[in-house]
Coordinates of C-alpha atoms in Angstrom, one line a residue:
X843 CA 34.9 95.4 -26.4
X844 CA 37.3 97.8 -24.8
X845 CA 35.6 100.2 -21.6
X846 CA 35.7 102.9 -24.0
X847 CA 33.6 100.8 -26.3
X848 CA 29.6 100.9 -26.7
X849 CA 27.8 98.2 -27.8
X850 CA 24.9 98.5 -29.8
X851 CA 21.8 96.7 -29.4
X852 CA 22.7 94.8 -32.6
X853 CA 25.8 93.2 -31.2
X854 CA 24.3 92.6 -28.1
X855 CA 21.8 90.0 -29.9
X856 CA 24.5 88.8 -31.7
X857 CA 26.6 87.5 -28.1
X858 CA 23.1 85.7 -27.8
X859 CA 24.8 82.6 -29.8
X860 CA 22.6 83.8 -32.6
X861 CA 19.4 83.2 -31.0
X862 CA 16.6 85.3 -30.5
X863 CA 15.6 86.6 -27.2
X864 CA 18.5 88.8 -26.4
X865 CA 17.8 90.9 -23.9
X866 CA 17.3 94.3 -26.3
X867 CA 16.4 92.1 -29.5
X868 CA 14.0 93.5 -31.2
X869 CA 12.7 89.9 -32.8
X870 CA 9.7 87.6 -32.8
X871 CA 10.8 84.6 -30.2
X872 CA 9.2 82.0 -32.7
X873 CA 11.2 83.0 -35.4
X874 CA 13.9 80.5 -36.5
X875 CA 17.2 81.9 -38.6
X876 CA 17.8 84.9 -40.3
X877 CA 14.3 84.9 -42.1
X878 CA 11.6 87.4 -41.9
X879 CA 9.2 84.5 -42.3
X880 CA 7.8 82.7 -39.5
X881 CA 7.1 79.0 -41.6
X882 CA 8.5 77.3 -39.3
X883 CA 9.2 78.3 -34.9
X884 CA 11.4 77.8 -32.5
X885 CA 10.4 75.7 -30.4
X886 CA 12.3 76.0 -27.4
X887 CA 11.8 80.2 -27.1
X888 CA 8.2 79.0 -27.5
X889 CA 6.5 76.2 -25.9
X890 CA 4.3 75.1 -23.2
X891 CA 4.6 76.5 -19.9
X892 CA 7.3 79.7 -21.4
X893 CA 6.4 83.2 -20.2
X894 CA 5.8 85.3 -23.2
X895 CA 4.8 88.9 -23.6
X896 CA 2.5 89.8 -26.7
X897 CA 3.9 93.4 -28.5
X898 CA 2.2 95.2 -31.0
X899 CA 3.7 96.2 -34.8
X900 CA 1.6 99.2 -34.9
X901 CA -0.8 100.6 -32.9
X902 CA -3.9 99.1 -35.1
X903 CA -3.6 95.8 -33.9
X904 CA -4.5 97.1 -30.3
X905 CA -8.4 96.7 -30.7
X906 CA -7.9 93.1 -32.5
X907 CA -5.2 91.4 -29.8
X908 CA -8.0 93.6 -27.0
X909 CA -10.6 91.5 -28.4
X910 CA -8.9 88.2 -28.3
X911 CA -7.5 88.8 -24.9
X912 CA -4.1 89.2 -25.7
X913 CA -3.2 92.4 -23.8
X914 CA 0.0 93.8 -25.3
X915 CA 2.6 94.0 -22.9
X916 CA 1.5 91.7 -20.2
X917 CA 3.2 88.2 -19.3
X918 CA 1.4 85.5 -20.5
X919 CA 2.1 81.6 -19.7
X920 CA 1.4 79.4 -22.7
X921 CA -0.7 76.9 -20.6
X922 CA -1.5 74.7 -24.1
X923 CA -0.4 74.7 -28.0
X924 CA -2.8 72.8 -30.5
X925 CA -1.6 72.0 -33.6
X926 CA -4.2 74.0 -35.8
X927 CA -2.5 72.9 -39.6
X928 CA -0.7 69.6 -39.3
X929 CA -2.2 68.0 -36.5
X930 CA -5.7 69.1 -36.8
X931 CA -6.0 70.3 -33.4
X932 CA -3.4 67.9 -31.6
X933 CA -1.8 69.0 -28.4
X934 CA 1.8 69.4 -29.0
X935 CA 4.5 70.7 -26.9
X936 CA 6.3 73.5 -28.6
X937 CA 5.3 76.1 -31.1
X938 CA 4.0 75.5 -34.5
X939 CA 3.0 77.8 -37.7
X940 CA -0.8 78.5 -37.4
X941 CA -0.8 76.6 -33.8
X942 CA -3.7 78.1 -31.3
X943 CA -2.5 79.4 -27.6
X944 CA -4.4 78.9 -24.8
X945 CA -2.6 82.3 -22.6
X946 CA -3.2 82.8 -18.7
X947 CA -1.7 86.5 -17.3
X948 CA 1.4 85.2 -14.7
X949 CA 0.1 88.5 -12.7
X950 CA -3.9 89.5 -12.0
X951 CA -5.3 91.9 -14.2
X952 CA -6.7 95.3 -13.3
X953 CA -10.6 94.4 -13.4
X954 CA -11.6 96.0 -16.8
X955 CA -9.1 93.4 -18.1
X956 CA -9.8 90.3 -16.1
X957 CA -12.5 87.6 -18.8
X958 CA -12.5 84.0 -17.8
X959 CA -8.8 82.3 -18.4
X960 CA -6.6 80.9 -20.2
X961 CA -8.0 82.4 -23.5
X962 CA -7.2 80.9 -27.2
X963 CA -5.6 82.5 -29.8
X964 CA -4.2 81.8 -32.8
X965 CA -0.2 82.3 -32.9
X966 CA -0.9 84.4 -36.4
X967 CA -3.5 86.9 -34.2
X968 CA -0.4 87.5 -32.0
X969 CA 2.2 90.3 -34.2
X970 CA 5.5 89.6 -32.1
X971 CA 6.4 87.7 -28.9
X972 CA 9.0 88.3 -26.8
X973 CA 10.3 87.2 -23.5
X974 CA 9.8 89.2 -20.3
X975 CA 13.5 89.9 -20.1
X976 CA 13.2 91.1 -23.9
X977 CA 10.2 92.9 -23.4
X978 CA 11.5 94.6 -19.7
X979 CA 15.0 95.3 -21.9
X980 CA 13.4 97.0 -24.6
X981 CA 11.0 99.2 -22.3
X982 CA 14.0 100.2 -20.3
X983 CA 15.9 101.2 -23.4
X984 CA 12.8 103.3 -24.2
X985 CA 12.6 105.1 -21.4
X986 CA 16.4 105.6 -21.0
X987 CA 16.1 107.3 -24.6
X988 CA 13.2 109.4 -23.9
X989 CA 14.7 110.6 -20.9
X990 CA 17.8 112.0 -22.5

């Protein structure tokens, strides 16, 4: 694009080679292709030892992903994947459907969120995942927005 030119956040995802995790994309990391299903995940967005960053849908998930220990908004590291469908609770490497996380916070909590880590979770309990870069490029668009 010209100077003159804005890009939208749109085009920006799509200078990403077509894969997710650009910096203001607004979709799920495990998802694979143009589908709104996630049957099968991409595996290299999401695998062991990836920072990821839990966001919520809508704001009634907040008690559920609280409970599990999946703060929204806060870096995780995926410290383990078990294959919960296919492999019956095999250790695998990247991201599967229906696979449980074991998630440690990259950064101490404030106390009334610290619980004894790396918690598990099933991928399904968890609405989106992006990357920190996604996550820090869509919280900066929001508050570039707001502040107009």
């Amino acid at each position: 694009p010209s100077s003159k030119q804005i890009m939208s956040s749109s085009s920006l995802d799509k200078n990403n080679n077509g894969k997710n995790g650009g910096l203001f994309s607004f979709e799920d990391i495990r998802k694979v292709g143009d589908t709104d299903l996630l049957l099968e995940h991409d595996t290299e967005m999401v695998r062991v030892g990836k920072v990821v960053v839990p966001v919520l849908r809508s704001l009634s998930q907040r008690n559920r992903m609280f409970q599990e220990g999946v703060y929204p908004g806060v870096e995780y590291r995926i410290m383990r994947i078990f294959d919960m469908q296919n492999g019956k609770g095999r250790e695998v490497f990247g991201s599967v459907p229906g696979a449980d996380y074991e998630l440690k916070p990259v950064y101490p909590l404030v106390q009334q969120l610290e619980r004894p880590w790396p918690v598990r979770v099933n991928e399904a309990d968890i609405p989106k995942l992006f990357t920190a870069g996604m996550y820090n490029g869509v919280s900066a668009l929001g508050s570039a927005v707001t502040a107009v």
